[in-house]
Short mmCIF file of C-alpha atoms in Angstrom, two decimals:
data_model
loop_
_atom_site.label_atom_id
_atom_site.label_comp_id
_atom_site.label_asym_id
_atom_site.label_seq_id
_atom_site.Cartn_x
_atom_site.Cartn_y
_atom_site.Cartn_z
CA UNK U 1 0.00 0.00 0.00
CA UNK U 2 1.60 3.33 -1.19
CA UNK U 3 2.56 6.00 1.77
CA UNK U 4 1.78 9.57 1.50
CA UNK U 5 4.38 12.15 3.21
CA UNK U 6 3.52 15.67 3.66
CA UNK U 7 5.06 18.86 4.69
CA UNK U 8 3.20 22.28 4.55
CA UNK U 9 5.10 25.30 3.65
CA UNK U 10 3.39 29.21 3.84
CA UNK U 11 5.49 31.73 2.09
CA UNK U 12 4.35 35.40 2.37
CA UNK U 13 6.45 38.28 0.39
CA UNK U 14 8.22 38.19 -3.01
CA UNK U 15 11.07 36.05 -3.73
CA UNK U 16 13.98 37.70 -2.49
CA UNK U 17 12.35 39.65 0.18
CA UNK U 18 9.67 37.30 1.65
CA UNK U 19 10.04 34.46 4.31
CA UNK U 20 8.12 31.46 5.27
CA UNK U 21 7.51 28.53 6.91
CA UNK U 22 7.80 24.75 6.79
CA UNK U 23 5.75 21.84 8.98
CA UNK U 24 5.86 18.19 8.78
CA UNK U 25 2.94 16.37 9.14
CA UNK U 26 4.74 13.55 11.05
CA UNK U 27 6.49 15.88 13.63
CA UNK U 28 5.36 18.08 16.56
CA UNK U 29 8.90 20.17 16.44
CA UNK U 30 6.57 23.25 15.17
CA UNK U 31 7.97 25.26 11.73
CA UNK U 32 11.46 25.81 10.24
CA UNK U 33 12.38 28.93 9.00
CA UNK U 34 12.75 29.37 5.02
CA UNK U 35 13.46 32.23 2.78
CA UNK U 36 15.71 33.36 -0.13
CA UNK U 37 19.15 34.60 1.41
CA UNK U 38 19.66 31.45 3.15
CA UNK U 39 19.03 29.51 0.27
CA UNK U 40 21.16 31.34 -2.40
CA UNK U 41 24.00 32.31 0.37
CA UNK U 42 23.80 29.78 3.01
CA UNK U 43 22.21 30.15 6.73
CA UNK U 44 23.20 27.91 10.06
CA UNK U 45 19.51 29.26 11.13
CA UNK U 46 17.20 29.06 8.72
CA UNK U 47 16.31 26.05 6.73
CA UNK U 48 16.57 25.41 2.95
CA UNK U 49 14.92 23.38 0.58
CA UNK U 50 18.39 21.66 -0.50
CA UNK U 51 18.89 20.87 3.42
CA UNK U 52 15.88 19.01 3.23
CA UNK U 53 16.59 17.00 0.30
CA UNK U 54 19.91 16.17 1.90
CA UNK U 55 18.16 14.95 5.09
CA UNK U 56 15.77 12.37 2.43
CA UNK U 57 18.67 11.66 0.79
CA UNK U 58 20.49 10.66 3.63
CA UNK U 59 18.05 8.85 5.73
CA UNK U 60 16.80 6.81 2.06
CA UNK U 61 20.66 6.04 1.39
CA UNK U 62 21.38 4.58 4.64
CA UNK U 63 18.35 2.21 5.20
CA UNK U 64 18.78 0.97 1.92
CA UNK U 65 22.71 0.25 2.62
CA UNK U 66 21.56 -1.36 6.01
CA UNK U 67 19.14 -3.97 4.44
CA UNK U 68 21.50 -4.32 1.22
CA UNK U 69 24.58 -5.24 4.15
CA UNK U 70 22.32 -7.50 6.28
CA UNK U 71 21.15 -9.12 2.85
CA UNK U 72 24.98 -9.86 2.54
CA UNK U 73 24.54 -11.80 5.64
CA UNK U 74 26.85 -8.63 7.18
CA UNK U 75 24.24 -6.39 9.32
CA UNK U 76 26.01 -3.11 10.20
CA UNK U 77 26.37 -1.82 13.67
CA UNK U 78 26.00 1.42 13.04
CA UNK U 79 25.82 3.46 9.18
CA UNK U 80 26.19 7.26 9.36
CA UNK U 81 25.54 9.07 6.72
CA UNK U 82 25.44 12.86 5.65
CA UNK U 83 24.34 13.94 2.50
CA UNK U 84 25.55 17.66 0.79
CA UNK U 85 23.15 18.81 -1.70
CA UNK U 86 24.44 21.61 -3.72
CA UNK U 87 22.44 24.75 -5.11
CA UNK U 88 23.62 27.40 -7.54
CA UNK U 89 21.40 30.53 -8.02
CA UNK U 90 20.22 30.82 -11.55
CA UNK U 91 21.22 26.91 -12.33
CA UNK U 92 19.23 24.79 -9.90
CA UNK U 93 19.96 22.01 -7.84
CA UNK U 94 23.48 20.45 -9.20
CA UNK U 95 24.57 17.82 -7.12
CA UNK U 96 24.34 15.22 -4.12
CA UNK U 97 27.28 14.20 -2.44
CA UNK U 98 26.47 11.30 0.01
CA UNK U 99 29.42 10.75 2.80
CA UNK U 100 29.19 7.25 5.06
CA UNK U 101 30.88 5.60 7.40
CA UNK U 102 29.90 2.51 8.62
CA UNK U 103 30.61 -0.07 11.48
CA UNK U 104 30.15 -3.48 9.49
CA UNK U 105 31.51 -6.61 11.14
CA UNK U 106 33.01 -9.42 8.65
CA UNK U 107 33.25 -7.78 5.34
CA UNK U 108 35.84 -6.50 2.94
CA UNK U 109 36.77 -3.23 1.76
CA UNK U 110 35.65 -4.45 -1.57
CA UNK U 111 32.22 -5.72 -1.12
CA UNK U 112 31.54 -2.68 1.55
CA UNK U 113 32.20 -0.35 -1.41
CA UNK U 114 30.33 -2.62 -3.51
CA UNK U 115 27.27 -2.58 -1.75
CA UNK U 116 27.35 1.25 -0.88
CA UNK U 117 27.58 1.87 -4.70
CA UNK U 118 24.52 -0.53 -5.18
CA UNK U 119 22.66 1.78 -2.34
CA UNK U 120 23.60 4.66 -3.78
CA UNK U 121 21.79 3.38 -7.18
CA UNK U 122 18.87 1.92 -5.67
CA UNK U 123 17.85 4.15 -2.98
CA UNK U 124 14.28 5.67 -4.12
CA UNK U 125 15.59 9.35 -3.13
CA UNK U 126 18.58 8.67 -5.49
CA UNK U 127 16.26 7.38 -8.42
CA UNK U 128 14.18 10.81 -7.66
CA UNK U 129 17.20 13.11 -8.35
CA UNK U 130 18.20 11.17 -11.43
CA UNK U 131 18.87 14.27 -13.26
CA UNK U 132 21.44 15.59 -10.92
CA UNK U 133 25.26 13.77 -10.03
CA UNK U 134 25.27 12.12 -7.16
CA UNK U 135 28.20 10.88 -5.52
CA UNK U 136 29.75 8.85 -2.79
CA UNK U 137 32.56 8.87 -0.62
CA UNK U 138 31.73 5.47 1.68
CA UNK U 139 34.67 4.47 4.79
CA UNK U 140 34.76 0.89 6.57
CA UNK U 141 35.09 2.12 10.44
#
């Protein structure tokens, strides 16, 4: 049975000099800050839509490694993952660079990177932002 996610954004102003909001319908944290200068210059406060992609991207990435290692018969102990997702004004949304390290007993180098690169290609977020490089640096703790 599909799954519906939703988030709920209210944006008042023009571009470059109005603000808004964003809400998850899963969460009870309240609303994240959004507006223009954070997204074209960068904010540690305020929220952009490329931040939020990174968080999908990450989360997506890293449960599909985990059930692609224990389907190795080599269940991690622990994947972290960050994702960058990179935005240039007047271009778009050019990149995703995912960044894991991963505590997996009883495999090699080899089939670690093997299976991250399989993740990487088979995570649903990753299929969504086809049209963009993605890439991925992947380390064996």
């Amino acid at each position: 049975m599909p799954i519906t996610s939703e988030a709920t954004t209210t944006w008042t102003g023009s571009l470059i000099e109005g603000s808004g909001t964003v809400a998850f319908s899963s969460s009870n944290l309240g609303t994240f800050p959004i507006d223009w200068k954070a997204r074209s210059e960068g904010s540690d406060t305020t929220t952009t839509p490329e931040e939020l992609i990174a968080a999908a991207h990450a989360s997506c990435f890293s449960m599909a490694f985990s059930n692609m290692l224990a389907q190795n018969g080599t269940p991690p102990e622990r994947v972290n993952t960050s994702a960058s997702v990179t935005f240039k004004p007047g271009t778009g949304i050019t990149g995703s660079h995912l960044n894991v390290n991963a505590t997996v007993p009883g495999i090699t180098p080899e089939r670690f990177q093997e299976i991250a690169d399989d993740a990487k290609a088979g995570c649903p977020v990753s299929q969504a932002l086809a049209g963009i490089e993605i890439t991925l640096e992947a380390s064996l703790a």
